[in-house]
Amino acid sequence: MLPRVIFVGSLSCFAAEGKVKAETAKIRSQASTDSEVVGSTVKGKVIDILGAVKDGSGTVWYKVAVSNGGYGYIRSDLVETSDKITVTEASSSQPA
């Protein structure tokens, strides 16, 4: 009997797709305007939204992939999407 070989390629698991509507938008390390900028994007760019979180002030942030292989957060008001995205509440005991 031959052994089974399972190949797992690059899988993209995202909650939704969005298009940046701001001229430029910063992508931050956490769901906060006070956090470090880890990337940026421009108007018209299509991005994969991995999830969404609401900060303490009620602002919704989308979790998105960044070019270095990690992820960051972009404010939802800078992105348009027709997909329904479940928003979770950020807690102070865990990073967003």
Tab-separated table of C-alpha atoms in Angstrom:
chain	number	residue	atom	x	y	z
A	1	MET	CA	0.000	0.000	0.000
A	2	LEU	CA	1.317	3.438	-0.936
A	3	PRO	CA	1.569	6.100	1.755
A	4	ARG	CA	-0.872	8.964	1.538
A	5	VAL	CA	0.584	12.331	0.738
A	6	ILE	CA	-1.453	15.360	1.599
A	7	PHE	CA	-0.371	18.662	0.115
A	8	VAL	CA	-1.558	21.797	1.796
A	9	GLY	CA	-0.817	24.868	-0.294
A	10	SER	CA	-1.270	28.472	0.585
A	11	LEU	CA	-4.789	28.785	1.906
A	12	SER	CA	-6.524	32.095	2.178
A	13	CYS	CA	-9.058	32.124	4.983
A	14	PHE	CA	-10.843	35.430	5.181
A	15	ALA	CA	-14.216	36.616	6.398
A	16	ALA	CA	-14.883	39.140	3.640
A	17	GLU	CA	-13.413	41.252	0.896
A	18	GLY	CA	-13.327	45.030	0.967
A	19	LYS	CA	-12.177	47.952	-1.140
A	20	VAL	CA	-10.314	50.899	0.357
A	21	LYS	CA	-12.313	54.109	-0.123
A	22	ALA	CA	-9.916	56.595	1.500
A	23	GLU	CA	-7.105	58.158	-0.567
A	24	THR	CA	-4.628	56.543	1.844
A	25	ALA	CA	-5.177	54.453	4.956
A	26	LYS	CA	-2.837	53.366	7.732
A	27	ILE	CA	-2.784	49.782	8.933
A	28	ARG	CA	-1.965	49.575	12.640
A	29	SER	CA	-0.616	46.853	14.919
A	30	GLN	CA	-3.656	47.025	17.195
A	31	ALA	CA	-7.213	48.288	16.870
A	32	SER	CA	-6.266	51.773	18.055
A	33	THR	CA	-5.130	55.041	16.496
A	34	ASP	CA	-2.432	55.120	19.212
A	35	SER	CA	-0.808	51.876	18.016
A	36	GLU	CA	2.173	51.473	15.706
A	37	VAL	CA	1.657	51.832	11.944
A	38	VAL	CA	2.638	48.510	10.310
A	39	GLY	CA	1.552	49.292	6.764
A	40	SER	CA	-0.589	51.442	4.523
A	41	THR	CA	-2.848	51.104	1.524
A	42	VAL	CA	-4.465	53.285	-1.109
A	43	LYS	CA	-7.879	54.010	-2.606
A	44	GLY	CA	-9.272	51.216	-4.770
A	45	LYS	CA	-7.089	48.477	-3.293
A	46	VAL	CA	-9.024	45.257	-2.641
A	47	ILE	CA	-8.164	43.747	0.738
A	48	ASP	CA	-9.030	40.496	2.496
A	49	ILE	CA	-10.773	41.124	5.806
A	50	LEU	CA	-9.893	38.437	8.354
A	51	GLY	CA	-12.242	39.642	11.080
A	52	ALA	CA	-13.547	42.711	12.859
A	53	VAL	CA	-13.288	44.108	16.356
A	54	LYS	CA	-14.911	47.069	18.117
A	55	ASP	CA	-12.669	49.168	20.361
A	56	GLY	CA	-13.668	50.798	23.649
A	57	SER	CA	-14.912	53.961	21.902
A	58	GLY	CA	-17.173	51.982	19.552
A	59	THR	CA	-14.970	52.245	16.447
A	60	VAL	CA	-14.953	49.078	14.330
A	61	TRP	CA	-11.589	47.913	12.982
A	62	TYR	CA	-11.012	45.278	10.303
A	63	LYS	CA	-8.205	42.780	10.799
A	64	VAL	CA	-6.254	42.518	7.518
A	65	ALA	CA	-3.122	40.770	6.267
A	66	VAL	CA	0.011	42.854	5.734
A	67	SER	CA	2.873	42.222	3.331
A	68	ASN	CA	5.348	40.919	5.944
A	69	GLY	CA	3.115	37.909	6.604
A	70	GLY	CA	1.529	39.288	9.732
A	71	TYR	CA	-1.649	41.235	10.205
A	72	GLY	CA	-2.856	44.647	11.257
A	73	TYR	CA	-6.009	46.703	11.672
A	74	ILE	CA	-7.687	49.305	9.467
A	75	ARG	CA	-10.666	51.431	10.495
A	76	SER	CA	-13.873	50.113	8.944
A	77	ASP	CA	-15.008	53.575	7.836
A	78	LEU	CA	-12.075	53.608	5.374
A	79	VAL	CA	-13.219	50.404	3.660
A	80	GLU	CA	-16.389	49.504	1.754
A	81	THR	CA	-17.717	45.965	1.664
A	82	SER	CA	-21.032	44.328	0.874
A	83	ASP	CA	-20.194	41.264	2.973
A	84	LYS	CA	-21.622	40.722	6.435
A	85	ILE	CA	-18.809	40.700	8.983
A	86	THR	CA	-19.183	39.557	12.576
A	87	VAL	CA	-17.787	42.159	14.963
A	88	THR	CA	-16.328	41.124	18.317
A	89	GLU	CA	-15.732	43.387	21.300
A	90	ALA	CA	-12.088	44.104	22.149
A	91	SER	CA	-11.159	43.480	25.751
A	92	SER	CA	-8.342	45.087	27.675
A	93	SER	CA	-7.031	41.667	28.779
A	94	GLN	CA	-6.239	40.483	25.247
A	95	PRO	CA	-4.820	42.213	22.197
A	96	ALA	CA	-7.334	43.074	19.497
